[in-house]
Coordinates of C-alpha atoms in Angstrom, one line a residue:
Chain O
M1 CA 28.8 80.4 140.4
T2 CA 28.1 82.1 137.1
D3 CA 28.5 80.3 133.8
A4 CA 31.4 82.6 133.0
Q5 CA 33.2 81.7 136.3
I6 CA 32.7 78.0 135.6
D7 CA 34.0 78.3 132.0
Q8 CA 37.0 80.2 133.3
L9 CA 37.9 77.4 135.8
I10 CA 37.4 74.8 133.1
S11 CA 39.7 76.5 130.7
R12 CA 42.3 77.1 133.4
F13 CA 42.5 73.4 134.5
A14 CA 41.4 71.3 131.5
S15 CA 44.1 69.4 129.8
P16 CA 44.0 69.3 126.0
S17 CA 45.3 65.7 126.1
A18 CA 42.7 64.2 128.4
P19 CA 42.2 60.6 127.4
P20 CA 38.7 59.7 126.3
P21 CA 36.4 58.0 128.8
S22 CA 35.4 54.4 128.3
A23 CA 32.6 54.1 125.7
A24 CA 30.1 52.8 128.2
A25 CA 30.0 56.1 130.0
T26 CA 29.2 58.2 127.1
L27 CA 27.4 56.1 124.5
A28 CA 24.5 55.0 126.7
P29 CA 21.3 56.6 125.3
P30 CA 19.4 59.0 127.7
L31 CA 17.4 56.7 129.9
A32 CA 13.6 57.0 130.1
L33 CA 12.1 57.0 133.5
D34 CA 10.7 53.5 132.6
D35 CA 14.3 52.4 132.6
L36 CA 14.8 53.7 136.2
A37 CA 16.1 50.4 137.4
R38 CA 18.9 50.4 134.9
L39 CA 20.2 53.7 136.6
F40 CA 20.7 52.1 140.0
D41 CA 24.0 51.0 141.6
H42 CA 22.3 49.0 144.4
T43 CA 24.6 49.7 147.3
A44 CA 25.6 48.1 150.6
L45 CA 28.9 49.5 151.9
K46 CA 28.4 49.6 155.7
P47 CA 31.3 48.0 157.5
D48 CA 29.1 45.5 159.4
T49 CA 27.4 44.2 156.2
T50 CA 27.4 40.4 156.4
E51 CA 27.7 37.8 153.6
D52 CA 24.0 37.1 154.0
A53 CA 23.2 40.7 153.3
I54 CA 25.3 40.6 150.2
H55 CA 23.4 37.6 148.9
R56 CA 20.1 39.4 149.4
L57 CA 21.5 42.5 147.7
C58 CA 22.5 40.4 144.7
D59 CA 19.1 38.7 144.6
E60 CA 17.3 42.1 144.6
A61 CA 19.6 43.4 141.8
R62 CA 18.8 40.4 139.7
T63 CA 15.0 40.7 140.3
Y64 CA 14.9 44.4 139.5
G65 CA 17.6 44.5 136.8
F66 CA 19.7 47.1 138.5
A67 CA 22.8 48.4 136.7
S68 CA 25.1 47.0 139.4
V69 CA 25.6 46.1 143.0
C70 CA 28.0 48.3 144.8
V71 CA 29.8 46.4 147.6
N72 CA 33.0 46.7 149.5
P73 CA 36.1 44.9 148.1
C74 CA 35.9 42.0 150.4
Y75 CA 32.6 41.0 148.9
V76 CA 33.4 41.5 145.2
S77 CA 34.1 37.8 144.5
L78 CA 31.0 36.7 146.3
A79 CA 28.9 39.2 144.3
A80 CA 30.6 38.3 141.0
E81 CA 29.8 34.6 141.6
A82 CA 26.2 35.4 142.6
L83 CA 25.6 37.5 139.5
A84 CA 27.7 35.6 136.9
D85 CA 24.6 34.7 134.8
T86 CA 23.1 38.2 134.8
D87 CA 24.0 41.5 133.2
V88 CA 24.2 43.1 136.6
A89 CA 27.7 44.5 137.0
V90 CA 29.8 44.3 140.2
C91 CA 30.8 47.8 141.3
T92 CA 33.2 48.4 144.2
V93 CA 35.0 51.2 145.9
V94 CA 38.7 52.2 146.1
G95 CA 40.3 54.5 148.6
F96 CA 37.0 54.5 150.3
P97 CA 35.5 56.5 152.0
L98 CA 38.3 59.0 153.0
G99 CA 40.3 59.1 149.7
A100 CA 43.4 59.8 151.8
M101 CA 45.4 56.6 150.9
L102 CA 48.6 56.7 149.0
S103 CA 48.1 56.6 145.2
A104 CA 50.2 53.4 145.0
T105 CA 47.7 51.7 147.4
K106 CA 44.7 53.0 145.5
A107 CA 46.2 51.6 142.2
A108 CA 47.0 48.3 143.9
E109 CA 43.5 48.1 145.3
A110 CA 42.0 48.8 141.8
R111 CA 44.0 45.9 140.4
H112 CA 43.0 43.6 143.2
V113 CA 39.2 44.3 142.9
L114 CA 39.2 43.9 139.1
R115 CA 40.9 40.5 139.5
E116 CA 38.2 39.5 141.9
G117 CA 35.5 40.3 139.4
A118 CA 34.5 43.9 139.6
T119 CA 34.0 45.9 136.4
E120 CA 33.1 49.3 137.9
V121 CA 35.4 51.1 140.4
D122 CA 34.2 54.1 142.4
M123 CA 37.3 55.8 143.7
V124 CA 37.5 58.7 146.2
L125 CA 39.5 61.8 145.2
N126 CA 42.0 63.1 147.7
V127 CA 40.0 65.9 149.3
G128 CA 42.8 67.1 151.6
L129 CA 45.2 67.6 148.8
L130 CA 42.5 69.3 146.7
K131 CA 42.0 71.7 149.6
S132 CA 45.8 72.1 149.9
E133 CA 45.7 73.3 146.2
Q134 CA 47.9 70.4 145.2
Y135 CA 46.0 70.0 141.9
D136 CA 48.7 68.1 140.1
R137 CA 49.0 65.6 142.8
V138 CA 45.2 65.2 142.9
E139 CA 45.1 64.6 139.2
Q140 CA 48.1 62.1 139.4
D141 CA 46.2 60.2 142.1
L142 CA 43.2 59.9 139.8
R143 CA 45.4 59.0 136.9
A144 CA 47.1 56.2 138.8
V145 CA 43.8 54.5 139.4
V146 CA 42.5 55.1 135.9
E147 CA 45.7 53.7 134.4
A148 CA 45.6 50.6 136.7
V149 CA 42.0 49.9 135.7
R150 CA 42.6 50.3 132.0
D151 CA 45.6 48.1 132.2
E152 CA 43.7 45.3 133.9
H153 CA 40.3 45.6 132.1
A154 CA 39.8 47.6 129.0
D155 CA 36.0 48.0 129.5
A156 CA 35.8 48.7 133.2
L157 CA 34.4 52.0 134.4
V158 CA 36.0 54.4 136.8
K159 CA 33.9 56.8 138.8
V160 CA 35.5 59.6 140.7
I161 CA 33.8 60.5 144.0
L162 CA 34.2 64.2 144.8
E163 CA 32.6 64.1 148.3
T164 CA 30.8 67.3 147.4
A165 CA 29.6 68.0 151.0
L166 CA 33.2 68.9 151.8
L167 CA 33.9 71.1 148.8
T168 CA 33.2 74.6 147.7
D169 CA 31.6 75.1 144.3
E170 CA 35.0 76.1 142.9
E171 CA 36.6 72.9 144.2
K172 CA 33.7 70.9 142.7
V173 CA 34.4 72.4 139.3
I174 CA 38.1 71.9 139.5
A175 CA 37.6 68.3 140.7
C176 CA 35.4 67.5 137.7
V177 CA 38.0 68.9 135.3
L178 CA 40.8 66.9 137.0
A179 CA 38.7 63.7 136.8
Q180 CA 38.1 64.4 133.1
N181 CA 41.8 65.1 132.5
A182 CA 42.7 61.8 134.2
G183 CA 40.4 59.9 131.9
A184 CA 37.7 58.9 134.3
D185 CA 34.3 57.8 133.1
F186 CA 32.0 59.3 135.7
V187 CA 32.1 61.9 138.4
K188 CA 30.1 60.9 141.5
T189 CA 28.8 63.2 144.3
S190 CA 29.3 61.4 147.6
T191 CA 30.5 58.4 149.6
G192 CA 27.4 58.3 151.8
F193 CA 29.8 58.5 154.8
S194 CA 30.3 62.3 155.0
R195 CA 28.0 65.0 156.4
G196 CA 25.9 65.2 153.3
G197 CA 24.9 63.4 150.1
A198 CA 23.8 64.3 146.6
T199 CA 22.0 67.5 145.9
V200 CA 20.2 68.5 142.7
E201 CA 22.4 71.7 142.6
D202 CA 25.6 69.7 142.7
V203 CA 24.5 67.2 140.1
A204 CA 23.5 70.1 137.8
L205 CA 26.9 71.8 138.4
M206 CA 28.8 68.6 137.7
H207 CA 26.8 67.9 134.6
R208 CA 27.5 71.4 133.4
V209 CA 31.2 70.8 133.6
V210 CA 31.5 67.2 132.3
G211 CA 28.2 66.7 130.5
G212 CA 28.4 64.9 127.2
Q213 CA 31.8 63.6 128.1
L214 CA 31.5 61.9 131.4
G215 CA 28.6 60.4 133.3
V216 CA 27.3 61.8 136.6
K217 CA 26.4 59.5 139.5
A218 CA 24.2 60.9 142.2
S219 CA 24.8 59.1 145.5
G220 CA 24.0 59.6 149.1
G221 CA 20.5 60.1 150.5
V222 CA 18.5 59.4 147.3
G223 CA 15.5 57.7 148.8
S224 CA 12.3 58.3 146.7
V225 CA 11.1 58.3 143.2
A226 CA 10.8 62.1 143.3
E227 CA 14.4 62.5 144.4
A228 CA 15.6 60.0 141.8
R229 CA 13.7 61.9 139.0
A230 CA 15.1 65.2 140.2
M231 CA 18.6 63.8 139.9
V232 CA 18.0 62.5 136.4
D233 CA 16.5 65.8 135.4
A234 CA 19.6 67.6 136.7
G235 CA 21.8 65.3 134.6
A236 CA 22.5 62.2 136.6
S237 CA 23.1 59.1 134.5
R238 CA 23.5 56.7 137.4
I239 CA 22.1 56.7 141.0
G240 CA 23.8 55.1 144.0
A241 CA 21.3 54.1 146.6
S242 CA 20.9 51.5 149.4
G243 CA 17.1 52.0 149.2
S244 CA 16.8 51.1 145.5
V245 CA 14.2 48.4 146.2
A246 CA 11.9 50.8 148.2
I247 CA 12.2 53.3 145.3
M248 CA 11.2 50.6 142.8
Q249 CA 8.3 49.6 145.0
E250 CA 7.1 53.2 145.2
L251 CA 7.3 53.4 141.4
E252 CA 5.3 50.2 141.0
A253 CA 2.7 51.5 143.4
E254 CA 2.5 54.7 141.3
G255 CA 2.0 52.6 138.1
S256 CA -0.8 50.6 139.6
A257 CA -2.5 53.5 141.3
Chain E
M1 CA 29.5 39.0 180.3
T2 CA 30.7 37.0 183.3
D3 CA 34.4 36.2 183.8
A4 CA 33.6 32.5 183.1
Q5 CA 32.0 33.4 179.8
I6 CA 35.0 35.5 178.8
D7 CA 37.4 32.7 179.7
Q8 CA 35.4 30.2 177.8
L9 CA 35.5 32.3 174.6
I10 CA 39.3 32.9 175.1
S11 CA 40.0 29.2 175.4
R12 CA 37.8 28.4 172.4
F13 CA 39.5 30.9 170.1
A14 CA 43.0 31.3 171.4
S15 CA 45.8 29.8 169.3
P16 CA 48.6 28.2 171.4
S17 CA 51.1 29.3 168.6
A18 CA 50.2 33.0 168.7
P19 CA 53.4 35.0 167.9
P20 CA 54.6 37.3 170.6
P21 CA 53.8 41.0 170.1
S22 CA 56.5 43.5 169.5
A23 CA 58.5 44.4 172.6
A24 CA 57.4 48.0 172.6
A25 CA 53.8 47.1 173.3
T26 CA 54.4 45.0 176.4
L27 CA 57.6 46.2 178.0
A28 CA 56.6 49.8 178.5
P29 CA 56.3 50.5 182.2
P30 CA 52.9 51.5 183.5
L31 CA 52.7 55.3 182.9
A32 CA 52.0 57.7 185.7
L33 CA 49.5 60.4 185.0
D34 CA 52.3 62.9 184.8
D35 CA 53.3 61.1 181.7
L36 CA 49.9 61.5 180.2
A37 CA 51.4 63.2 177.1
R38 CA 53.3 60.0 176.3
L39 CA 50.0 58.2 176.0
F40 CA 48.6 60.2 173.2
D41 CA 48.4 59.4 169.5
H42 CA 47.7 63.0 168.4
T43 CA 45.2 62.4 165.6
A44 CA 44.0 64.1 162.4
L45 CA 42.2 61.7 160.1
K46 CA 39.4 63.7 158.5
P47 CA 39.4 63.5 154.7
D48 CA 39.6 67.2 154.2
T49 CA 42.6 67.7 156.5
T50 CA 45.1 69.9 154.7
E51 CA 48.9 69.9 154.6
D52 CA 48.9 73.0 156.8
A53 CA 46.9 71.2 159.4
I54 CA 49.3 68.3 159.4
H55 CA 52.2 70.8 160.0
R56 CA 50.3 72.2 163.0
L57 CA 49.6 68.7 164.3
C58 CA 53.3 67.8 164.1
D59 CA 54.3 71.1 165.8
E60 CA 51.9 70.3 168.7
A61 CA 53.1 66.8 169.0
R62 CA 56.7 68.0 169.3
T63 CA 55.7 70.7 171.8
Y64 CA 53.9 68.3 174.1
G65 CA 55.9 65.2 173.6
F66 CA 53.0 63.0 172.4
A67 CA 53.7 59.4 171.6
S68 CA 52.8 59.8 167.9
V69 CA 50.9 61.7 165.4
C70 CA 48.2 59.6 163.7
V71 CA 47.6 60.7 160.1
N72 CA 46.2 59.4 156.9
P73 CA 48.7 57.5 154.6
C74 CA 48.9 60.4 152.1
Y75 CA 50.5 62.6 154.9
V76 CA 52.9 60.0 156.4
S77 CA 56.0 61.3 154.5
L78 CA 55.2 64.9 155.4
A79 CA 54.9 64.0 159.1
A80 CA 58.0 61.8 159.1
E81 CA 60.0 64.6 157.7
A82 CA 58.5 67.2 160.1
L83 CA 59.3 64.9 163.1
A84 CA 62.6 63.4 162.0
D85 CA 64.6 65.0 164.8
T86 CA 62.1 64.0 167.6
D87 CA 61.0 60.8 169.3
V88 CA 57.4 61.4 168.2
A89 CA 56.4 58.4 166.1
V90 CA 54.4 58.5 162.9
C91 CA 51.3 56.4 163.2
T92 CA 48.9 55.8 160.3
V93 CA 45.9 53.8 159.4
V94 CA 45.3 50.8 157.1
G95 CA 42.0 49.5 155.7
F96 CA 40.5 52.6 157.3
P97 CA 37.9 53.2 158.4
L98 CA 35.6 50.4 157.1
G99 CA 38.0 47.4 157.3
A100 CA 36.3 45.9 154.3
M101 CA 39.2 46.0 151.9
L102 CA 40.8 42.8 150.5
S103 CA 43.6 41.4 152.7
A104 CA 46.0 41.8 149.9
T105 CA 45.2 45.5 149.7
K106 CA 45.6 46.0 153.4
A107 CA 49.0 44.2 153.3
A108 CA 50.1 46.3 150.4
E109 CA 49.0 49.4 152.1
A110 CA 50.9 48.4 155.3
R111 CA 54.1 48.0 153.2
H112 CA 53.5 51.3 151.4
V113 CA 53.1 53.4 154.6
L114 CA 56.1 51.8 156.4
R115 CA 58.2 52.7 153.4
E116 CA 56.9 56.3 153.7
G117 CA 58.1 56.5 157.3
A118 CA 55.4 55.2 159.5
T119 CA 56.3 53.0 162.5
E120 CA 52.9 52.4 163.9
V121 CA 50.0 51.0 161.8
D122 CA 46.4 51.1 163.1
M123 CA 44.4 48.6 161.0
V124 CA 40.7 48.0 160.9
L125 CA 39.4 44.4 161.4
N126 CA 36.9 43.1 158.9
V127 CA 33.7 43.7 160.9
G128 CA 31.4 42.2 158.3
L129 CA 33.3 38.9 158.2
L130 CA 33.4 38.8 162.0
K131 CA 29.6 39.2 162.0
S132 CA 29.4 36.5 159.3
E133 CA 31.3 34.2 161.8
Q134 CA 34.1 33.8 159.3
Y135 CA 36.7 33.8 162.2
D136 CA 39.5 32.1 160.2
R137 CA 39.2 34.7 157.5
V138 CA 39.2 37.6 160.0
E139 CA 42.3 36.2 161.7
Q140 CA 44.0 35.6 158.3
D141 CA 43.2 39.2 157.3
L142 CA 44.9 40.5 160.5
R143 CA 47.8 38.1 160.0
A144 CA 48.4 39.4 156.5
V145 CA 48.9 42.9 157.8
V146 CA 51.0 41.8 160.8
E147 CA 53.3 39.7 158.6
A148 CA 53.7 42.5 156.0
V149 CA 54.6 44.9 158.8
R150 CA 57.1 42.6 160.5
D151 CA 58.7 41.9 157.1
E152 CA 59.2 45.6 156.4
H153 CA 60.1 46.9 159.8
A154 CA 60.9 44.6 162.8
D155 CA 60.1 47.2 165.4
A156 CA 56.9 48.7 164.0
L157 CA 53.7 48.4 166.0
V158 CA 50.4 47.0 164.7
K159 CA 47.2 48.0 166.5
V160 CA 43.9 46.3 165.5
I161 CA 40.8 48.5 165.5
L162 CA 37.7 46.5 166.5
E163 CA 35.1 49.3 166.0
T164 CA 33.5 48.3 169.3
A165 CA 30.4 50.4 168.6
L166 CA 29.3 47.8 166.0
L167 CA 30.1 44.7 168.0
T168 CA 28.5 42.6 170.7
D169 CA 30.5 41.9 173.8
E170 CA 31.1 38.3 172.6
E171 CA 32.4 39.7 169.3
K172 CA 34.7 42.1 171.1
V173 CA 36.2 39.2 173.1
I174 CA 36.6 37.0 170.0
A175 CA 38.2 39.9 168.1
C176 CA 40.7 40.5 170.8
V177 CA 41.7 36.8 170.8
L178 CA 42.0 36.8 167.0
A179 CA 44.2 39.9 167.2
Q180 CA 46.4 38.2 169.7
N181 CA 46.5 35.0 167.6
A182 CA 47.6 37.1 164.6
G183 CA 50.5 38.6 166.5
A184 CA 49.2 42.2 166.9
D185 CA 50.7 44.6 169.5
F186 CA 47.6 46.5 170.5
V187 CA 43.8 46.3 170.3
K188 CA 42.1 49.6 169.7
T189 CA 38.5 50.5 170.3
S190 CA 37.3 52.7 167.5
T191 CA 38.0 54.5 164.2
G192 CA 36.2 57.7 165.3
F193 CA 34.1 57.4 162.1
S194 CA 31.4 55.0 163.4
R195 CA 28.4 55.7 165.7
G196 CA 30.3 55.5 168.9
G197 CA 33.8 55.8 170.3
A198 CA 35.7 54.4 173.3
T199 CA 33.9 53.5 176.5
V200 CA 35.4 52.6 179.9
E201 CA 33.5 49.3 179.8
D202 CA 34.9 48.3 176.4
V203 CA 38.5 49.2 177.4
A204 CA 38.1 47.2 180.6
L205 CA 36.8 44.2 178.7
M206 CA 39.6 44.4 176.1
H207 CA 42.2 44.7 178.9
R208 CA 40.6 41.7 180.6
V209 CA 41.2 39.6 177.5
V210 CA 44.6 40.8 176.3
G211 CA 46.0 42.5 179.4
G212 CA 49.7 41.8 180.0
Q213 CA 50.2 40.6 176.5
L214 CA 48.9 43.4 174.2
G215 CA 48.3 47.1 174.8
V216 CA 44.9 48.6 174.6
K217 CA 44.3 51.9 172.8
A218 CA 41.2 53.9 173.7
S219 CA 40.1 56.1 170.8
G220 CA 37.1 58.1 169.7
G221 CA 35.5 60.7 171.8
V222 CA 38.1 61.0 174.6
G223 CA 38.1 64.8 175.2
S224 CA 38.9 65.6 178.8
V225 CA 41.4 64.8 181.5
A226 CA 38.8 62.9 183.4
E227 CA 37.9 60.8 180.4
A228 CA 41.6 60.1 179.7
R229 CA 42.2 59.1 183.4
A230 CA 39.2 56.8 183.3
M231 CA 40.5 55.1 180.2
V232 CA 43.9 54.6 181.8
D233 CA 42.3 53.3 185.0
A234 CA 40.4 50.8 182.9
G235 CA 43.6 49.5 181.3
A236 CA 44.3 51.8 178.3
S237 CA 48.0 52.1 177.5
R238 CA 47.5 54.5 174.6
I239 CA 44.8 57.2 173.8
G240 CA 43.9 58.3 170.4
A241 CA 42.5 61.9 170.4
S242 CA 42.2 64.8 168.1
G243 CA 41.7 67.1 171.1
S244 CA 45.0 66.1 172.8
V245 CA 46.2 69.7 173.1
A246 CA 43.0 70.8 174.9
I247 CA 43.4 67.9 177.3
M248 CA 47.0 68.8 178.1
Q249 CA 45.9 72.5 178.6
E250 CA 43.2 71.3 181.0
L251 CA 45.9 69.3 182.9
E252 CA 48.2 72.3 183.0
A253 CA 45.4 74.4 184.4
E254 CA 44.7 71.8 187.1
G255 CA 48.4 71.8 188.0
S256 CA 48.5 75.6 188.4
A257 CA 45.2 75.9 190.2

C-alpha cells in the first residue's frame, strides 16, 4: 500500500474521540538492544502445557528478566503466585485463538483473568466480522474488552491480536485504527495458531498506523536474535516468543564471541 | 490397551453418582446409513468465516437435513434465525479450541451461547490439567459447563471434546470417564485445530468406555463416505465435518451408479 492509501484509510476509520492508551504502552523509552530481555513476553500457550512447564516458564522469566510470561487463563493464578516477588508481569489471552466468541464472553473472560492476577490481556479481534465488513461490531467487540479491563484494573494493558496472516493489508490498517479507536494499548500480529506469524513488513505497516500512540507486539515465529532485531527495527516494542531463552542464549554467545 | 486395563481405569475413575445424560444422547435409535445426513454436525469454525459463509452453511444444512450446524459463538444468533423453521439444531463451541480457559469463563460462555439460540454445546476439556494429573479439576471444569447448560436449557446437549491427538490411550479413557461423571451427553474426538483428527481406533476406544450411556462424535478429517461409514461402524453416533455436502454428494452418486 502507498502512504496515501494508508492515510486515507486512517482518516476514514479513525474516531476523534478515541480514548488514550494506558501510559505503560506509550511512555516506555525506546529500548536498546541490550535491553532485549525486557521486550519479551515469554510464551507457553499450547493446550497440552502442564503445570510443571508453567513453573519452568516462570523460573526462566525470572532468570532473564523478561517483560512477562504469557500463559493460558487456567494458569494465570499459578504464574502470578510464582512471580509475585518479581517485576515480571503475567500476560494472558482472551478470546483466543479464534477471536470468534461473543463480546460478552470476551469481556467476562477479561474480568476473570484480571481477578486471577493477570495485568496484560492479549485479545483476538473478530476476524470473521472484519471480513464481513462489520466494522462497528468489530470495534464494539474490542471496546467491550478494553472497558472491562479498565474497570477491573486501571493499569492493565490490552493488546489486540489482528491475526495478520488472515488479513489483507487494507484489513490490517483498518484493524489497527479500530483498536486505537477502542482504546487498546498495543496491536499484536499473530496468535501463533494460524498459518503464519509476524513478518517485518506487517510490523512496519502496523507501526506506521499506530506508531507513537500504541505499542506493536511481534509474535509468532520469532526465533533468533536477527529476527528479534529486525522486528525492533521495524517498530516492535514487544516480542512474543516461546523460544525466548534460546534467543537470549544466542545473544550471550554473541557477546562472549 | 487391553480390555482389562480399560476396565481397571473405568472402575478407578468412575463416579457412582454420575448424573444421567440428556435423553437425546442415549435414546436415539441406531441410525441406518440411509440416515447419514442426520449424523452430521455441518461445521464452519475457521476464524475468518464470514456471515455470508454462515448463510450458505445454514442453507446446505436445511437442504440435506443435517443434525446441526456447528458455528462459532459470534454466529449462533445468525444461524438460529436462519434455521428457526427447521429441525436443524444450532451447535456451537465453548472454551474452543484450546480448552485452557478458566472454568468460570467456560460456564459463562455456555450460558451466553444458549441465550443466543444454541441447543448443542461442544466444549473442550482442559488437556493441560489432564496431563498434570489434576483429574478432580478436569472433572470440575466439565461439571461447571454441564451445570450451566442444564440450568439454562433442560434439553440442550453437551459434548466434551477430548482432543485425542494430544492424549495417550490411558488419558483418553480417563477423559471419557470424567466426562461421564460430569453428566455430559457425548464425548467428541477433536477440535479440528490440533495435529490430528478422528481415528477409527479412538472412536472405538471411546465407544468401549461410554457406549450405551453417552454418544460419540467423530470430528476432524472425516471427508468421504467410506470414512463416515467406518466411524459409524466403530460406534460414532454423530460426525462433525466441514465437507458434509461433498460426502452427501458422493453418497448420492453411489446411489445413482
